[in-house]
Amino acid sequence: MWWSREGLLDKNPQKLYFFPRNVRCLIIFSLCLGLTCLSELLIPPTPCHAKTNVMFLKTHKTASSTVLNIMFRFAERYNLTVALPADQLLHLGYPRTFVAQFVEGFKTIGQNYNIMCNHLRFNPLEVKRVMAANTFYFSILRNPIPLLESSYIYYKNNAPAFSNSKNVNEFLASPTKYYHPESYRENIYARNIMWFDFGYDNNAEDDTQYTQAVLEEIEQNFHLILIADYFDESMILLKHTLCWDLDDVIYFKLNSRSQDTVQTLTPESEEQIKTWCSLDWKLYLHFNQSFWRRIEETIGLEVLKKEVGHLRARQKELMETCLSGQEAVRKDDIRNKALLPFQSGAANILGYNLKQDLDNRTLRTCLKMVMPELQYTSYLYTVQHPHKKRKGVEFPLLWTNLQERSVQLPESS
């Protein structure tokens, strides 16, 4: 009788003791386990909320112009305030160390900006005067080997160390012959540029104790460091970390150059970069490791692969919708010169041609995705500070050219 179903379900708890002790323990354990599982089904997981106070340290030659475009579009979509350069400049005081006064309207707006992403040389105390206390800080790094080659081509006419050498391999064969530390303002792009962007001395001695202290300080100042060499994976990690949607991190590659301007590095040059830019090399190795560790701890490689596939499929869909030819084109082939990216050095910076006869809503979306950095910065300045008299700019104004089509660009996309 004590094995009966009635005995188990009887409301009198004394009946439970008719069972042997091991059976009682099993029953109690099963009930507790069932209640736990039921509670997990009934109580939904706490939803995350999209972070809207975000500071992106825009490093040089690291696909950061594409990230800036993502940040600008996010700011417009959610009507956020961007910390734009004062006096309609294009950088936040770079290469000078950042101070809050470099931000347009800081004296009146104060610590009420949501997004900061234009080039600056990082200064945490001054950035915190501009950004809210709960701001999320992130940046992006790139393998210093392709980075230096890219810098050489892009800043060929700006950095004396580059302009005085015939090609990148000649420069790397004897960098001290061309590079002079006292001219660091002109030559910052020629050595440890990422280290410099983070606010540190790019000519500092590569001392283990010093470099370790800097790496630890960067870890304290930034919540996340992405890797440009794994850009799609970086966007998925960013999406998860900021609790953003897939369309918030979708992109078209911006400020890239044509392959015929790429110079082939010799094996000796590649090894020389690791020594010549040893601070950047250590920076990259450290955060490349933490990047993959972060992915394994939060997303997992299987989910990452699946979501990268979703991102690329969505990107392909938008390219088919927006782009004539569905790919980037050389500067001479860009039909609308208002969409011409800034050209620098020996690089041929690619741009895009939009399809004709897009409806106004689609045109706004597509236009924002291909809008070059300088034009987008100038456009946002006009939107956020309409009372400021416009300075003359060297490129046509997109929103002026498109007025005939009644495209009201100041609206959020």
PDB file of N, CA and C in Angstrom, residues 266-276:
ATOM      1  N   THR A 266      58.634  42.263 -48.447  1.00  0.00           N
ATOM      2  CA  THR A 266      59.538  41.110 -48.435  1.00  0.00           C
ATOM      3  C   THR A 266      59.450  40.436 -47.072  1.00  0.00           C
ATOM      4  N   PRO A 267      59.820  39.163 -46.968  1.00  0.00           N
ATOM      5  CA  PRO A 267      59.845  38.507 -45.650  1.00  0.00           C
ATOM      6  C   PRO A 267      60.706  39.266 -44.644  1.00  0.00           C
ATOM      7  N   GLU A 268      61.801  39.861 -45.114  1.00  0.00           N
ATOM      8  CA  GLU A 268      62.667  40.632 -44.219  1.00  0.00           C
ATOM      9  C   GLU A 268      61.945  41.880 -43.705  1.00  0.00           C
ATOM     10  N   SER A 269      61.172  42.517 -44.576  1.00  0.00           N
ATOM     11  CA  SER A 269      60.417  43.704 -44.166  1.00  0.00           C
ATOM     12  C   SER A 269      59.355  43.352 -43.138  1.00  0.00           C
ATOM     13  N   GLU A 270      58.689  42.226 -43.334  1.00  0.00           N
ATOM     14  CA  GLU A 270      57.667  41.806 -42.377  1.00  0.00           C
ATOM     15  C   GLU A 270      58.268  41.582 -40.996  1.00  0.00           C
ATOM     16  N   GLU A 271      59.421  40.958 -40.944  1.00  0.00           N
ATOM     17  CA  GLU A 271      60.085  40.743 -39.656  1.00  0.00           C
ATOM     18  C   GLU A 271      60.574  42.061 -39.069  1.00  0.00           C
ATOM     19  N   GLN A 272      61.017  42.963 -39.930  1.00  0.00           N
ATOM     20  CA  GLN A 272      61.498  44.264 -39.459  1.00  0.00           C
ATOM     21  C   GLN A 272      60.381  45.064 -38.806  1.00  0.00           C
ATOM     22  N   ILE A 273      59.167  44.956 -39.333  1.00  0.00           N
ATOM     23  CA  ILE A 273      58.027  45.678 -38.756  1.00  0.00           C
ATOM     24  C   ILE A 273      57.787  45.249 -37.314  1.00  0.00           C
ATOM     25  N   LYS A 274      57.948  43.964 -37.040  1.00  0.00           N
ATOM     26  CA  LYS A 274      57.752  43.468 -35.672  1.00  0.00           C
ATOM     27  C   LYS A 274      58.737  44.109 -34.701  1.00  0.00           C
ATOM     28  N   THR A 275      59.917  44.462 -35.206  1.00  0.00           N
ATOM     29  CA  THR A 275      60.928  45.112 -34.372  1.00  0.00           C
ATOM     30  C   THR A 275      60.745  46.623 -34.365  1.00  0.00           C
ATOM     31  N   TRP A 276      60.586  47.211 -35.553  1.00  0.00           N
ATOM     32  CA  TRP A 276      60.456  48.659 -35.683  1.00  0.00           C
ATOM     33  C   TRP A 276      59.187  49.161 -34.993  1.00  0.00           C
TER      34      TRP A 276
END
